[in-house]
């Protein structure tokens, strides 16, 4: 086909991205299928030949031949086209090719033959300048092109709009008005329908009797088919829902392994959206995506952030001096360098099976350079310059170690030990080793790089091995001290101040071993002390300002020793092997990571142990840890035989905003009805905040501990504040105390205000009393239950009902407060009930058991509605929030559920919902934060942004 001779009714110009391509392709098909109504043909040119259809539309993917030069075919197509249709999106003005097509067409045919189609975005960002401006009388004038609007939420809706807007685009092509074309098009459809109706009526009239019988039969069959279709559709929808819930559970399981990115992809795949129109919505999928994205995290919890994937099982990892980068090695002998927090791979070695890769042969010179063994000597890679160099040592080396200050590197092989200046890698000192030295050599430097301990071994036979250790002054080469360990093998050599610490192994002829942890005074060359161990996995010297300690790990036991005397200060026995110890420099404790993933704090002052595994998400994902290291703002760990490193870090939502710093423990948050103020209640003060302007309205310090508070009345011009033995009324605008009075009774178990603050209830062990907040008048008193247990008794928000767990009757009983009869009883193991929460607005009753399990019951029927087995907090309060959701809260957290009780989100407590502003407020880690209330659409965008960012940063 010769394109130069082909005539086109229109030329479609568009970007080759989505949804631009979809719009262009759909419009192309609609235009070429369009026919001009017959009655309009006669009206336009009676008796003459007239254009009746759009015969050909140019779109490059359908019309262009395979060619290496697109310029000439495009120019010919533009020249031979009557109209130019431009698919306008925010991406189109960025395309030089599309702008050139528009300029060329205007030059050939004029602006009046350019038609715009707005497919996405607003006109000012989607229309190119060639369509928005003209040059008139030497001045640039803004114009508005003729445009069809096909913007829609998904492809299905866009397709409908294109069918409607085709008339608007076709009208100028036929030289008629849009209204005429629309009216004639409608008349043609009506005539067709009338003709079809008349034909059907005639057939029905002629064959009336027969068709009636057949119609009855067909009607029955049609109903049967329709019922079967409905059943199939319902089954299909149910299958999609079941699959979505299964995938959501799988996403949460993947999240627990630390692979957050895969969890996001898995949950996103079963969320309804433009690319997944048939997928029905499920709360479980939304919850899984919410959790995987961590959109409501406030920076309090340490959670898995992402995984670093390797080709083979990991062998070691080490952290850069600044803690931002991670060096890992795998079983194939490959090295990898990662930006740990970003999860991006910065470098990997090209060749496999590097020589003797281990923490004693490879590491960081500084934040930008790594070292590792190569066949000729020492390999160095500069991450900033992306350059690999090598220092020729005449062969590979046995060990290479940096000093603590990262100023020097010492490298050993069978012939010598060389100290390099880390900055320029020039040799500082070379120590020659005896000729009979084997390859089992090692060396370490002290913290400042001033002294070097060089180790080599000799043996007379298989069982007689002697270790030699010489300590040299690096700058002068002077021999400082020398040690000979007859018949022993020394390992894990390190300096600690002026002392040399090492482990010594001795092997007897019957193949039994003895092991000692030794401390040598290098000033006097004397052995300070030794401790015999049945096994010793590793030790860590730890310096206090006034003394030094040694932490020795022997599988599941950690021993703390004084470095100067070797005295045992304490021992801690753990439930699993000790994998890593992380001393805090200026603190008197250390973090201890166990093989089962638990995290413990060891307090040196009293040798006590605190298990932190459940606090703030410190529990590591793997349960058979091989190694764990601390970086700058993250923890890296991997399991035995694992190919993935899991990065843990404090988690924070991408759109979380800090509104203010808070003093002390925040007990509660109250929101005014008009959402103009939020009242922050802590143990002894009140703070009112304008959440829109983020301004503090007032702050009031109290003389007594605050028990509860509430906005008072419909106008909410006052605040009621209850203390252990008194009650005060405050001005809601200024926080000034207007009135105060004493409360009757002592030993108050629970004080609860009604939702409008007009009344308050005192729940005491023997009765429940309801008072008028303003006057203090006793309104109702209920003492029918002889014993009300704190927590296992709850009062509704309007103070009309109360529920109490009754162990004697083995049930939960609900009463009208002050009424005569029991409203409802729910059989359950009341002796195991820990807390009860009642929400009359949502018709829900929540029970939390001692084992942490929680149940939701219908308040009207007493039927079990939902069971929660994994809430990470004790459920103590329940309240309805605008929009039909329910907010469940406890001291350590909160969650939002939908009307069916399905989890939608987990948040920190206390929290509040500002539905007018579309925000959740939470308090955590001494800060008040705001989060957008994410719906399914917002979550999809958040997930896609994360995936796009990951693709852009992938190596």
Coordinates of N, CA, C and O in Angstrom, one line a residue, residues 204-365:
X204 N -46.9 -11.1 15.6 CA -47.7 -11.6 16.8 C -49.1 -11.7 16.4 O -49.9 -12.6 16.9
X205 N -49.6 -10.7 15.6 CA -51.0 -10.7 15.2 C -51.3 -12.0 14.4 O -52.3 -12.6 14.5
X206 N -50.5 -12.3 13.3 CA -50.7 -13.4 12.5 C -50.6 -14.7 13.2 O -51.4 -15.6 13.0
X207 N -49.6 -14.8 14.0 CA -49.4 -16.1 14.7 C -49.7 -16.0 16.2 O -49.0 -16.5 17.0
X208 N -50.7 -15.2 16.5 CA -51.1 -14.9 17.8 C -51.3 -16.2 18.7 O -50.7 -16.3 19.8
X209 N -52.1 -17.1 18.2 CA -52.4 -18.2 19.1 C -51.2 -19.1 19.3 O -50.9 -19.5 20.5
X210 N -50.4 -19.3 18.2 CA -49.3 -20.2 18.4 C -48.2 -19.5 19.2 O -47.6 -20.1 20.1
X211 N -48.0 -18.2 19.0 CA -46.9 -17.5 19.7 C -47.2 -17.4 21.2 O -46.3 -17.3 22.0
X212 N -48.5 -17.3 21.5 CA -48.9 -17.2 22.9 C -48.4 -18.4 23.7 O -47.8 -18.3 24.8
X213 N -48.7 -19.6 23.1 CA -48.3 -20.8 23.7 C -46.7 -20.9 23.8 O -46.1 -21.2 24.8
X214 N -46.1 -20.5 22.7 CA -44.7 -20.6 22.6 C -44.1 -19.5 23.6 O -43.0 -19.8 24.2
X215 N -44.7 -18.4 23.6 CA -44.2 -17.4 24.5 C -44.2 -17.8 26.0 O -43.3 -17.5 26.8
X216 N -45.3 -18.5 26.3 CA -45.4 -19.0 27.7 C -44.2 -20.0 28.0 O -43.6 -19.9 29.0
X217 N -44.0 -20.9 27.0 CA -42.9 -21.8 27.2 C -41.5 -21.1 27.2 O -40.7 -21.4 28.0
X218 N -41.4 -20.2 26.2 CA -40.1 -19.4 26.2 C -39.9 -18.6 27.4 O -38.8 -18.5 28.0
X219 N -41.0 -18.0 28.0 CA -41.0 -17.3 29.2 C -40.5 -18.1 30.3 O -39.6 -17.6 31.1
X220 N -41.0 -19.3 30.4 CA -40.6 -20.2 31.5 C -39.1 -20.6 31.3 O -38.3 -20.6 32.3
X221 N -38.7 -20.9 30.1 CA -37.3 -21.2 29.8 C -36.4 -20.0 30.1 O -35.3 -20.1 30.6
X222 N -36.9 -18.8 29.7 CA -36.1 -17.6 29.9 C -35.9 -17.3 31.4 O -34.8 -17.0 31.8
X223 N -37.0 -17.5 32.1 CA -36.8 -17.3 33.6 C -35.8 -18.3 34.2 O -35.0 -18.0 35.0
X224 N -35.9 -19.6 33.7 CA -35.0 -20.6 34.2 C -33.6 -20.2 33.8 O -32.7 -20.3 34.6
X225 N -33.4 -19.8 32.5 CA -32.0 -19.4 32.1 C -31.6 -18.2 32.9 O -30.4 -18.1 33.4
X226 N -32.5 -17.2 33.2 CA -32.1 -16.0 33.9 C -31.7 -16.4 35.4 O -30.8 -15.9 35.9
X227 N -32.5 -17.4 35.9 CA -32.2 -17.8 37.3 C -30.8 -18.5 37.3 O -30.0 -18.3 38.2
X228 N -30.6 -19.3 36.3 CA -29.3 -20.0 36.3 C -28.2 -19.0 36.1 O -27.1 -19.2 36.7
X229 N -28.4 -18.0 35.2 CA -27.4 -17.0 35.0 C -27.1 -16.3 36.3 O -25.9 -16.0 36.6
X230 N -28.2 -15.9 37.0 CA -28.0 -15.2 38.3 C -27.2 -16.1 39.3 O -26.3 -15.6 40.0
X231 N -27.5 -17.4 39.3 CA -26.8 -18.3 40.2 C -25.3 -18.4 39.8 O -24.4 -18.3 40.7
X232 N -25.1 -18.5 38.5 CA -23.7 -18.6 38.0 C -22.9 -17.3 38.4 O -21.8 -17.3 38.8
X233 N -23.6 -16.1 38.1 CA -22.9 -14.8 38.4 C -22.7 -14.7 39.9 O -21.6 -14.2 40.3
X234 N -23.7 -15.2 40.7 CA -23.5 -15.1 42.2 C -22.3 -16.0 42.6 O -21.5 -15.7 43.5
X235 N -22.3 -17.2 42.0 CA -21.2 -18.2 42.4 C -19.8 -17.6 41.9 O -18.9 -17.7 42.7
X236 N -19.8 -17.0 40.8 CA -18.6 -16.4 40.3 C -18.1 -15.3 41.2 O -16.9 -15.2 41.5
X237 N -19.1 -14.4 41.6 CA -18.7 -13.3 42.5 C -18.3 -13.8 43.8 O -17.3 -13.3 44.4
X238 N -18.9 -14.9 44.3 CA -18.5 -15.5 45.6 C -17.1 -16.1 45.5 O -16.3 -16.0 46.4
X239 N -16.9 -16.7 44.3 CA -15.5 -17.3 44.1 C -14.5 -16.2 44.1 O -13.4 -16.4 44.6
X240 N -14.8 -15.1 43.4 CA -13.8 -13.9 43.4 C -13.6 -13.4 44.8 O -12.5 -13.1 45.2
X241 N -14.7 -13.3 45.6 CA -14.5 -12.8 47.0 C -13.7 -13.8 47.8 O -12.8 -13.4 48.6
X242 N -14.0 -15.1 47.6 CA -13.2 -16.1 48.4 C -11.7 -16.0 48.0 O -10.8 -16.1 48.9
X243 N -11.5 -15.9 46.7 CA -10.1 -15.8 46.3 C -9.4 -14.5 46.8 O -8.3 -14.6 47.2
X244 N -10.2 -13.4 46.9 CA -9.6 -12.2 47.4 C -9.3 -12.3 48.9 O -8.2 -11.8 49.3
X245 N -10.1 -13.0 49.6 CA -9.9 -13.2 51.0 C -8.7 -14.1 51.3 O -7.9 -13.9 52.2
X246 N -8.6 -15.1 50.4 CA -7.4 -16.0 50.5 C -6.1 -15.3 50.2 O -5.1 -15.4 50.9
X247 N -6.2 -14.5 49.1 CA -5.0 -13.7 48.7 C -4.6 -12.6 49.8 O -3.5 -12.3 50.0
X248 N -5.7 -12.1 50.4 CA -5.4 -11.1 51.5 C -4.7 -11.7 52.7 O -3.8 -11.2 53.2
X249 N -5.2 -12.9 53.0 CA -4.5 -13.7 54.1 C -3.1 -14.0 53.7 O -2.1 -14.0 54.6
X250 N -2.9 -14.4 52.4 CA -1.5 -14.7 52.0 C -0.6 -13.4 52.0 O 0.6 -13.5 52.4
X251 N -1.2 -12.3 51.7 CA -0.4 -11.0 51.7 C 0.0 -10.7 53.2 O 1.2 -10.3 53.4
X252 N -0.9 -11.0 54.2 CA -0.5 -10.7 55.6 C 0.6 -11.7 56.0 O 1.5 -11.4 56.8
X253 N 0.5 -13.0 55.5 CA 1.5 -14.0 55.8 C 2.9 -13.6 55.2 O 3.9 -13.7 55.9
X254 N 2.9 -13.1 54.0 CA 4.1 -12.6 53.3 C 4.7 -11.5 54.1 O 5.9 -11.3 54.3
X255 N 3.8 -10.6 54.6 CA 4.2 -9.4 55.3 C 5.0 -9.8 56.6 O 6.0 -9.2 57.0
X256 N 4.5 -10.9 57.2 CA 5.2 -11.4 58.4 C 6.6 -11.9 58.1 O 7.4 -11.9 59.0
X257 N 6.8 -12.3 56.9 CA 8.2 -12.8 56.5 C 9.1 -11.6 56.3 O 10.3 -11.8 56.1
X258 N 8.6 -10.4 56.2 CA 9.4 -9.2 56.0 C 9.4 -8.8 54.5 O 9.9 -7.7 54.2
X259 N 8.8 -9.5 53.6 CA 8.7 -9.1 52.2 C 7.6 -8.2 52.0 O 6.5 -8.6 51.4
X260 N 7.7 -6.9 52.4 CA 6.6 -6.0 52.3 C 6.2 -5.7 50.9 O 5.0 -5.5 50.6
X261 N 7.1 -5.6 49.9 CA 6.8 -5.3 48.6 C 5.9 -6.3 47.9 O 4.9 -6.0 47.3
X262 N 6.3 -7.6 48.1 CA 5.5 -8.7 47.6 C 4.1 -8.7 48.3 O 3.1 -9.0 47.6
X263 N 4.0 -8.4 49.5 CA 2.7 -8.3 50.2 C 1.9 -7.3 49.6 O 0.6 -7.5 49.4
X264 N 2.4 -6.1 49.3 CA 1.7 -5.0 48.6 C 1.1 -5.5 47.3 O 0.0 -5.3 46.9
X265 N 2.0 -6.1 46.5 CA 1.6 -6.6 45.2 C 0.5 -7.7 45.3 O -0.5 -7.6 44.5
X266 N 0.6 -8.5 46.3 CA -0.4 -9.6 46.4 C -1.8 -9.0 46.8 O -2.8 -9.4 46.3
X267 N -1.8 -8.1 47.8 CA -3.0 -7.4 48.2 C -3.6 -6.6 47.1 O -4.8 -6.5 46.9
X268 N -2.8 -5.8 46.4 CA -3.3 -5.0 45.3 C -3.9 -5.7 44.2 O -4.9 -5.3 43.5
X269 N -3.5 -7.0 43.9 CA -4.0 -7.8 42.8 C -5.4 -8.1 43.0 O -6.1 -8.5 42.1
X270 N -6.0 -8.1 44.3 CA -7.4 -8.5 44.5 C -8.2 -7.3 45.0 O -9.2 -7.4 45.6
X271 N -7.7 -6.1 44.7 CA -8.4 -4.8 45.0 C -9.1 -4.4 43.7 O -8.5 -4.4 42.6
X272 N -10.4 -4.1 43.8 CA -11.1 -3.6 42.5 C -10.5 -2.3 42.0 O -10.1 -1.5 42.8
X273 N -10.5 -2.2 40.7 CA -9.9 -1.0 40.1 C -10.1 -1.0 38.6 O -10.7 -1.9 38.1
X274 N -9.6 0.0 38.0 CA -9.7 0.1 36.5 C -9.2 -1.1 35.8 O -9.8 -1.5 34.7
X275 N -8.1 -1.7 36.3 CA -7.6 -2.9 35.6 C -8.2 -4.2 36.1 O -7.8 -5.2 35.7
X276 N -9.1 -4.1 37.1 CA -9.6 -5.2 37.7 C -11.1 -5.0 38.1 O -11.5 -5.1 39.2
X277 N -11.9 -4.7 37.0 CA -13.3 -4.2 37.2 C -14.2 -5.3 37.7 O -15.1 -5.0 38.4
X278 N -13.9 -6.5 37.4 CA -14.8 -7.6 37.9 C -14.6 -8.0 39.4 O -15.5 -8.5 40.0
X279 N -13.5 -7.6 39.9 CA -13.1 -8.0 41.3 C -14.1 -7.3 42.3 O -14.1 -6.1 42.4
X280 N -14.8 -8.0 43.1 CA -15.7 -7.4 44.1 C -14.8 -6.9 45.3 O -13.7 -7.4 45.5
X281 N -15.3 -5.8 45.9 CA -14.6 -5.3 47.1 C -14.7 -6.2 48.3 O -15.8 -6.8 48.5
X282 N -13.6 -6.4 49.0 CA -13.6 -7.1 50.3 C -12.8 -6.3 51.3 O -11.8 -5.8 51.0
X283 N -13.3 -6.3 52.5 CA -12.6 -5.5 53.6 C -11.3 -6.2 53.9 O -10.3 -5.5 54.3
X284 N -11.2 -7.5 53.8 CA -10.0 -8.2 54.1 C -8.8 -7.8 53.1 O -7.7 -7.6 53.5
X285 N -9.2 -7.6 51.9 CA -8.2 -7.1 50.9 C -7.7 -5.7 51.2 O -6.5 -5.4 51.2
X286 N -8.7 -4.8 51.6 CA -8.3 -3.5 52.0 C -7.4 -3.5 53.2 O -6.4 -2.7 53.3
X287 N -7.8 -4.3 54.2 CA -7.0 -4.3 55.4 C -5.6 -4.8 55.1 O -4.6 -4.3 55.6
X288 N -5.5 -5.9 54.3 CA -4.1 -6.4 53.9 C -3.3 -5.4 53.2 O -2.1 -5.2 53.5
X289 N -3.9 -4.6 52.3 CA -3.2 -3.6 51.6 C -2.8 -2.4 52.6 O -1.7 -1.9 52.5
X290 N -3.7 -2.1 53.5 CA -3.4 -1.0 54.5 C -2.2 -1.4 55.4 O -1.3 -0.6 55.6
X291 N -2.2 -2.7 55.8 CA -1.1 -3.1 56.7 C 0.2 -3.3 55.9 O 1.3 -2.9 56.4
X292 N 0.1 -3.7 54.7 CA 1.3 -3.9 53.9 C 2.0 -2.6 53.6 O 3.2 -2.4 53.6
X293 N 1.2 -1.6 53.3 CA 1.7 -0.2 53.0 C 2.1 0.5 54.3 O 3.0 1.4 54.2
X294 N 1.6 0.1 55.4 CA 1.9 0.8 56.7 C 1.5 2.3 56.7 O 2.2 3.1 57.3
X295 N 0.4 2.6 56.1 CA 0.0 4.0 55.9 C -0.4 4.6 57.2 O -0.3 5.9 57.4
X296 N -0.7 3.9 58.3 CA -1.1 4.4 59.6 C 0.0 4.3 60.6 O -0.3 4.5 61.8
X297 N 1.2 3.9 60.2 CA 2.3 3.7 61.2 C 2.8 5.1 61.6 O 3.0 6.0 60.8
X298 N 3.0 5.3 62.9 CA 3.4 6.6 63.5 C 4.8 6.7 63.8 O 5.2 7.7 64.4
X299 N 5.7 5.8 63.4 CA 7.1 5.8 63.7 C 7.4 5.3 65.1 O 8.5 5.5 65.6
X300 N 6.5 4.6 65.7 CA 6.7 4.0 67.0 C 7.2 2.6 66.9 O 8.2 2.2 67.6
X301 N 6.6 1.8 66.0 CA 6.9 0.4 66.0 C 8.1 0.1 65.0 O 8.2 0.8 64.0
X302 N 8.9 -0.9 65.3 CA 9.9 -1.4 64.4 C 9.3 -2.6 63.7 O 9.0 -3.6 64.3
X303 N 9.2 -2.5 62.4 CA 8.6 -3.5 61.6 C 9.4 -3.9 60.4 O 10.3 -3.1 60.0
X304 N 9.2 -5.0 59.8 CA 9.9 -5.4 58.6 C 9.6 -4.3 57.5 O 8.5 -4.0 57.2
X305 N 10.7 -3.8 56.9 CA 10.5 -2.8 55.8 C 10.6 -3.4 54.4 O 9.7 -3.1 53.6
X306 N 11.6 -4.2 54.2 CA 11.7 -4.9 52.9 C 12.8 -6.0 53.0 O 13.4 -6.2 54.1
X307 N 13.0 -6.8 52.0 CA 14.0 -7.8 52.0 C 15.0 -7.5 50.9 O 14.7 -6.9 49.8
X308 N 16.2 -8.0 51.1 CA 17.3 -7.9 50.1 C 17.5 -9.3 49.6 O 18.0 -10.2 50.3
X309 N 17.3 -9.5 48.3 CA 17.3 -10.9 47.8 C 18.6 -11.3 47.2 O 19.2 -10.4 46.5
X310 N 19.1 -12.5 47.4 CA 20.3 -13.0 46.9 C 20.1 -14.3 46.1 O 19.1 -14.9 46.1
X311 N 21.2 -14.7 45.4 CA 21.0 -15.8 44.5 C 21.2 -17.1 45.3 O 20.7 -18.2 44.9
X312 N 21.9 -17.1 46.4 CA 22.2 -18.3 47.2 C 22.1 -18.0 48.6 O 21.9 -16.8 49.0
X313 N 22.2 -19.0 49.5 CA 22.1 -18.8 50.9 C 23.2 -17.9 51.4 O 24.3 -17.9 50.9
X314 N 22.8 -17.0 52.4 CA 23.8 -16.0 52.8 C 24.8 -16.6 53.7 O 24.6 -17.6 54.4
X315 N 26.1 -16.0 53.7 CA 27.2 -16.5 54.5 C 27.6 -15.5 55.5 O 28.0 -15.9 56.6
X316 N 27.4 -14.2 55.3 CA 27.8 -13.2 56.3 C 27.2 -11.8 55.8 O 26.9 -11.6 54.6
X317 N 27.2 -10.8 56.7 CA 26.9 -9.5 56.4 C 27.6 -8.5 57.4 O 27.9 -8.9 58.5
X318 N 27.9 -7.3 56.9 CA 28.5 -6.3 57.8 C 28.1 -5.0 57.4 O 27.7 -4.7 56.3
X319 N 28.1 -4.0 58.4 CA 27.5 -2.7 58.2 C 28.6 -1.7 57.9 O 29.8 -1.8 58.5
X320 N 28.4 -0.7 57.1 CA 29.4 0.4 56.8 C 29.6 1.2 58.1 O 28.8 1.2 59.0
X321 N 30.7 2.0 58.1 CA 31.0 2.8 59.3 C 29.9 3.8 59.7 O 29.6 4.0 60.8
X322 N 29.2 4.4 58.7 CA 28.1 5.3 58.9 C 26.8 4.6 59.1 O 25.8 5.2 59.4
X323 N 26.8 3.3 58.9 CA 25.6 2.5 59.1 C 24.5 2.5 58.0 O 23.4 1.9 58.2
X324 N 24.8 3.2 56.9 CA 23.7 3.4 55.9 C 23.8 2.2 54.9 O 22.8 1.9 54.2
X325 N 24.9 1.5 54.8 CA 25.1 0.5 53.7 C 25.4 -0.8 54.4 O 25.9 -0.9 55.5
X326 N 25.1 -1.9 53.6 CA 25.2 -3.2 54.1 C 26.0 -4.0 53.0 O 25.7 -4.0 51.9
X327 N 27.0 -4.7 53.5 CA 27.8 -5.6 52.7 C 27.4 -7.1 53.0 O 27.4 -7.5 54.2
X328 N 27.0 -7.8 52.0 CA 26.5 -9.2 52.2 C 27.3 -10.2 51.3 O 27.7 -9.8 50.2
X329 N 27.5 -11.4 51.7 CA 28.1 -12.4 50.9 C 27.2 -13.7 50.9 O 26.5 -14.0 51.9
X330 N 27.1 -14.4 49.7 CA 26.3 -15.5 49.7 C 27.1 -16.8 49.4 O 28.4 -16.7 49.2
X331 N 26.5 -17.9 49.3 CA 27.1 -19.2 49.1 C 27.8 -19.4 47.8 O 28.6 -20.3 47.6
X332 N 27.5 -18.6 46.8 CA 28.2 -18.6 45.5 C 29.5 -17.8 45.5 O 30.2 -17.8 44.5
X333 N 29.8 -17.2 46.7 CA 31.0 -16.4 46.8 C 30.8 -15.0 46.2 O 31.8 -14.4 45.9
X334 N 29.6 -14.5 46.0 CA 29.4 -13.2 45.5 C 29.2 -12.2 46.6 O 28.6 -12.5 47.7
X335 N 29.7 -11.0 46.4 CA 29.5 -9.9 47.3 C 28.5 -8.9 46.8 O 28.4 -8.7 45.6
X336 N 27.7 -8.3 47.7 CA 26.6 -7.4 47.3 C 26.8 -6.2 48.3 O 27.0 -6.3 49.5
X337 N 26.6 -5.0 47.8 CA 26.5 -3.8 48.6 C 25.1 -3.2 48.4 O 24.7 -2.9 47.3
X338 N 24.4 -2.8 49.5 CA 23.1 -2.4 49.5 C 22.9 -1.0 50.2 O 23.6 -0.8 51.2
X339 N 22.0 -0.2 49.7 CA 21.5 0.9 50.5 C 20.4 0.3 51.4 O 19.3 0.0 50.9
X340 N 20.7 0.1 52.6 CA 19.8 -0.8 53.4 C 18.4 -0.2 53.6 O 17.4 -1.0 53.4
X341 N 18.3 1.0 53.9 CA 17.0 1.6 54.1 C 16.1 1.7 52.9 O 14.9 1.6 52.9
X342 N 16.8 2.1 51.8 CA 16.1 2.2 50.5 C 15.9 0.8 49.8 O 15.0 0.6 49.0
X343 N 16.7 -0.2 50.2 CA 16.5 -1.5 49.7 C 17.1 -1.7 48.3 O 16.7 -2.6 47.5
X344 N 18.0 -0.8 47.8 CA 18.5 -0.8 46.5 C 19.9 -1.4 46.5 O 20.7 -1.2 47.4
X345 N 20.2 -2.2 45.4 CA 21.5 -2.8 45.2 C 22.4 -1.8 44.6 O 22.1 -1.3 43.5
X346 N 23.5 -1.6 45.2 CA 24.5 -0.6 44.7 C 25.6 -1.2 43.9 O 26.2 -0.6 43.0
X347 N 26.0 -2.5 44.3 CA 27.1 -3.1 43.6 C 27.1 -4.6 43.9 O 26.6 -5.1 45.0
X348 N 27.5 -5.5 42.9 CA 27.7 -6.9 43.2 C 28.9 -7.3 42.3 O 29.2 -6.8 41.3
X349 N 29.7 -8.3 42.9 CA 30.8 -8.8 42.2 C 30.4 -9.6 41.0 O 29.4 -10.3 41.0
X350 N 31.2 -9.5 39.9 CA 30.8 -10.1 38.7 C 31.1 -11.6 38.7 O 30.3 -12.4 38.2
X351 N 32.3 -12.0 39.2 CA 32.7 -13.4 39.1 C 32.3 -14.1 40.4 O 32.3 -13.6 41.4
X352 N 32.0 -15.4 40.2 CA 31.6 -16.2 41.4 C 32.9 -16.8 42.0 O 34.0 -16.8 41.5
X353 N 32.6 -17.4 43.2 CA 33.6 -18.1 44.0 C 34.9 -17.2 44.3 O 36.0 -17.6 44.0
X354 N 34.7 -16.1 44.8 CA 35.8 -15.3 45.3 C 36.5 -16.1 46.4 O 35.9 -16.9 47.1
X355 N 37.8 -15.8 46.6 CA 38.6 -16.6 47.5 C 38.3 -16.2 48.9 O 38.4 -15.1 49.3
X356 N 37.9 -17.2 49.7 CA 37.8 -17.1 51.2 C 37.0 -15.9 51.6 O 37.5 -15.0 52.3
X357 N 35.8 -15.7 51.1 CA 34.9 -14.6 51.5 C 34.4 -14.8 52.9 O 33.7 -15.9 53.2
X358 N 34.6 -13.9 53.8 CA 34.1 -14.0 55.2 C 34.2 -12.6 55.8 O 34.8 -11.7 55.3
X359 N 33.6 -12.4 57.0 CA 33.8 -11.1 57.7 C 35.3 -10.8 58.0 O 35.6 -9.6 58.2
X360 N 36.2 -11.8 58.0 CA 37.6 -11.6 58.3 C 38.4 -11.3 57.0 O 39.6 -11.0 57.1
X361 N 37.7 -11.3 55.8 CA 38.4 -11.0 54.6 C 37.8 -9.9 53.8 O 38.4 -9.4 52.8
X362 N 36.6 -9.5 54.0 CA 35.9 -8.5 53.2 C 35.2 -7.6 54.2 O 34.7 -8.0 55.2
X363 N 35.1 -6.3 53.8 CA 34.4 -5.3 54.6 C 34.4 -3.9 54.0 O 34.8 -3.8 52.8
X364 N 34.1 -2.9 54.8 CA 34.1 -1.5 54.3 C 35.4 -0.8 54.7 O 35.8 -0.9 55.9
X365 N 36.0 -0.1 53.8 CA 37.1 0.8 54.1 C 36.5 2.1 54.7 O 37.0 2.6 55.7

